[in-house]
Amino acid sequence: MTDNTVPAAPRADFPRATVLGYPRIGRRRELKRALESYWAGTTTADDLERTSRDLRLTTVRRLVDLGLDPGTGAVPNSFSLYDQVLDVTATLGAVPARFRPGREERPVAPAGTERGTGKHLAEPPSEVSTETYFALARGTAEQPPLELTKWFDTNYHYLVPEIGPDTPIRFADDRIVREFAEAADPSDGGTPVVTRPVIVGPVTYLLLSKPEDGAPEGFSPLRRLDDVVAAYRELLAALAAAGAPWVQLDEPALVSDLIGAPFDATPGSTDGPGRPDTTTVSDAVRRAYAALTAPSPGTDRPQILVAAPFGELRRASGDRLALLAGTDVEAIALDLVRGATPPTEGTAAWNVPGLASKTLVAGVIDGHNIWRADLTSRLDLLESLRRTTGARTVTVGTSTSLLHVPHDVDDEPRLDPALAGWLAFADQKVGEVVTLARGLDAGRPEVQEQLDAATAARTGRAGAAGVVVPEVRERLAGLTDADFTRAPYTDRAAAQRTRLSLPPLPTTTIGSFPQTTEIRTARAAWTRGDLTDADYEARIRQEVASVVALQEELGLDVLVHGEPERNDMVQYFAERLAGFTTTVNGWVQSYGSRCVRPPILWGDVSRPEPITVPWATYAASLTDKPVKGMLTGPVTILAWSFVRDDQPLADTANQVALALRDEVTDLEGAGIGIVQVDEAALRELLPLDAAAQPAYLDWSVRSFRLTTSGAAPATQIHTHLCYSEFGDIVGAIDDLDADVTSVEAARSRMEIVPGLASAGYARGIGPGVWDIHSPRVPSGGEVSDLLKLAVAEIDPRLVWVNPDCGLKTRGYDETRASLANLVAAAREVRGSL
Ligand SMILES: Nc1nc2c(c(=O)[nH]1)N[C@@H](CNc1ccc(C(=O)N[C@@H](CCC(=O)N[C@@H](CCC(=O)N[C@@H](CCC(=O)O)C(=O)O)C(=O)O)C(=O)O)cc1)CN2
Ligand SMILES: [Zn+2]
């Protein structure tokens, strides 16, 4: 070691048990309420800060009570006010120019300031105020927010950074350091906890970014890697100075083939313009981690854990574990739930160069699903990893952050006790990790009781009534190709034209109308038993009637009932299908303050009685216009539920499909001529590993077709897909064989349309012409411009006019104004055809 390398802090071993992150919304959604009241102006920024601080301290202390070590960085510090990717944007001060009108560039803090020496500042060097932070998240009167999109294959959404050649990037905000210090040295006099800050890693951050408006053609945000890494170095120095022994950098981009940059250079290819050394993911990782771990005189850094959740690192298409093992980071977290689990007995050594100096954090407890683990087989696996990996040591962790599961099974008053015993939410998972670590270190007898209890729960689950229902199995076994096939499209189109006689460029909506506080309050009262079934039903009927009247008044062509009876498009169906159960407090963050309660799909699925028919027929009775029935499709129901892990997803999907197929038949029988089957999550479940994609697309498309193929030719089947990144699945969209497909397209300015056209898609298409993700009302001109783009690319006879998605998160004022502009634009463009 030379003189100028100063590894000052003691190199504490990685803790034996940890979790990669923990829910941050709060057991009673305290953060949601604090945020929404702050946005509404009824509380102040100080109130918000106080509530969120209490939530953070309660969280880290609970994790200690659950058995994580308080002194070694075992407790993750994974809080965020809104989103962890936005937090990096704020840390870097990487505010796009469109949010800094006329603002002078502030000089970068020179080296040798307090920040350079790592002392954490009493006053934050905050160049990103709370106001700017939320402007980026939610938009302003002048600017739409950063784009919201899916976090890998989860139902969590992050805010896409906009990075150009001149976007400011520096260590601009030390909130992460302050939150470490707040737990380590709490001002309320409570127990101090030495946490492990959890931060999105620099490579993933840039790979998830998009070029800022005005960036030169072909600019890749990855070109700013050196600037980003320089800022992370300062952040790490500040964390070390504050006493952090470990930091966790999340690099899930490492496991994704959907990330827009190749993992390795294709042999023989030459590098494009720009820096040749950062054009691939593997080069970016090498470069970033070499710089982050390079010693620098007078400063220290915490030891680094790199986590790569959501998939397998050891791929045929490139060994990402070897890549990480070749860097100087101290620890690597593997997802051993999604990743292929190595056989537990008699396996050969891994032989990964560099691993001998690393700690492997074995993610053996599922952070993304809620089944109680088979602790015995997990312990077998851990022991085999100790023998075979050749790592310096193996410790126990979760496969992903626990952000994706609810807080606590014990907080579910209405769960059947037997079923509750099959489950592990975040708190139970912490317990599982702690148990496994004890078994691994102190020996099996120490934890035999817990292992046996876990085994008994799994055995009980396998044999429980409802898990296997012979009639459901028989129906599935009897399916033939005919059950997946409709009449040819040309025949269907002719029959539907006659039946529906719609104008060209028909106007419609995606299904939901605003979910007002009044409706939610009424539903809450009904759920509590304070409102009778009859009163609640009357209230919903009144809402349906007013939604139908509004659509008539606006002049829409195909009407909907507005979905006021649905708490959520998945939970509502789950509550009415056998094989599912739902929770009371099982909230999981979807984005910002918005949450969902994913249902639990535990048994064979069937439909005891019609679900949507009364609402659809009531709406139809109020109008002469066609009313579109509205169902959520099987893939989306699976994607947004916690799904049984004891049979292939394809079988589970087909069970749900058969239940929905009965609903389509009943809607048809009740005279409903158009049925929409939403597959909002079709793209979300697309595997990150390219090798697994064809099989997924095959079963997902088949389950949709099984849902819809019982429909007569004259019944028009619609589907709706969210999220604009459809490039990877245009073939599958075509294979769904829907008569009309509506897709999100407004924000990407109809980007999808030429792709569909060139893929030969020749059925109805409704590219969204109103971005419903913010309260902004699009002008008639904007809408007709988008519409003209669409009719220029595809046969105008195929084009439908609709918003990007449902209107449940919008208010009535915006909805009325925007739909009026949409109808006017459709009429204008119709006139020009
Ligand atoms: N599952 C799912 N995933 C999805 C979507 C979706 O619609 N569903 N859409 C995309 C975007 N994600 C979204 C996720 C959530 C929400 C959303 O609006 N969530 C609501 C809750 C929806 C809900 O379950 N509502 C229930 C319970 C509402 C509630 O909080 N009630 C109050 C009481 C009522 C009151 O007095 O206000 C309470 O429990 O405290 C109901 O309406 O019945 C929220 O967080 O505010 C929107 C979009 C992608 N993923
Ligand atoms: Zn949608």
XYZ file of C-alpha atoms and ligand atoms in Angstrom, residues 29 32-33 36 148 150 155 157 515 517 519-524 527-528 566-571 587 590-591 593-599 640 680 684 722-723 805 808-809, ligand 1:
92
model
C -49.719 5.062 4.370
C -49.103 9.186 1.212
C -51.189 11.319 3.522
C -51.049 14.688 -0.463
C -42.968 8.011 -15.359
C -41.892 0.916 -15.101
C -45.483 -2.407 -10.864
C -42.696 3.412 -11.538
C -62.732 8.457 -8.930
C -63.451 11.585 -3.046
C -67.177 7.785 -4.388
C -64.194 6.611 -2.349
C -65.748 7.857 0.864
C -69.005 6.085 0.043
C -67.123 2.866 -0.684
C -65.158 3.177 2.556
C -66.854 -1.507 3.484
C -67.068 -0.495 7.146
C -64.008 -0.476 -8.831
C -61.487 0.221 -6.085
C -58.867 -0.951 -8.556
C -59.018 -2.627 -11.945
C -57.381 -5.810 -10.593
C -58.469 -5.916 -6.961
C -50.572 -1.409 0.388
C -46.925 2.049 -7.360
C -45.611 5.587 -7.864
C -48.186 8.641 -3.266
C -50.240 6.160 -5.326
C -50.589 2.661 -3.947
C -52.227 -0.645 -4.764
C -53.201 -3.649 -2.688
C -52.132 -6.554 -4.877
C -54.517 -9.480 -4.374
C -50.632 -6.975 -10.400
C -52.069 -2.779 -19.354
C -44.374 -5.094 -17.891
C -50.164 1.152 -21.301
C -46.545 2.367 -21.485
C -55.326 5.647 -20.468
C -59.550 7.655 -12.661
C -56.710 9.854 -11.360
N -53.165 -2.435 -9.596
C -52.917 -1.439 -10.448
N -51.690 -1.219 -10.922
C -51.474 -0.206 -11.803
C -52.529 0.627 -12.220
C -53.812 0.370 -11.697
O -54.776 1.042 -12.017
N -53.966 -0.667 -10.836
N -52.302 1.668 -13.097
C -50.957 2.020 -13.463
C -50.489 3.167 -12.639
N -50.551 2.834 -11.221
C -51.542 3.289 -10.377
C -51.580 2.755 -9.096
C -52.520 3.198 -8.172
C -53.435 4.178 -8.530
C -54.414 4.707 -7.546
O -55.168 5.570 -7.867
N -54.401 4.238 -6.282
C -55.236 4.789 -5.270
C -55.900 3.701 -4.460
C -56.889 2.906 -5.274
C -57.766 2.106 -4.325
O -57.461 0.989 -3.981
N -58.827 2.724 -3.851
C -59.711 2.144 -2.880
C -59.333 2.613 -1.481
C -59.175 4.100 -1.478
C -58.753 4.694 -0.139
O -57.595 5.003 0.089
N -59.735 4.924 0.732
C -59.546 5.649 1.946
C -60.904 5.981 2.493
C -61.736 6.756 1.499
C -61.664 8.228 1.711
O -62.324 8.689 2.661
O -60.998 8.912 0.907
C -58.769 4.854 2.939
O -58.719 3.619 2.841
O -58.167 5.482 3.801
C -61.135 2.535 -3.205
O -61.340 3.374 -4.104
O -62.030 1.975 -2.590
C -54.405 5.643 -4.324
O -53.221 5.347 -4.087
O -54.953 6.612 -3.795
C -53.411 4.701 -9.822
C -52.473 4.252 -10.743
C -50.008 0.869 -13.381
N -50.252 -0.012 -12.306
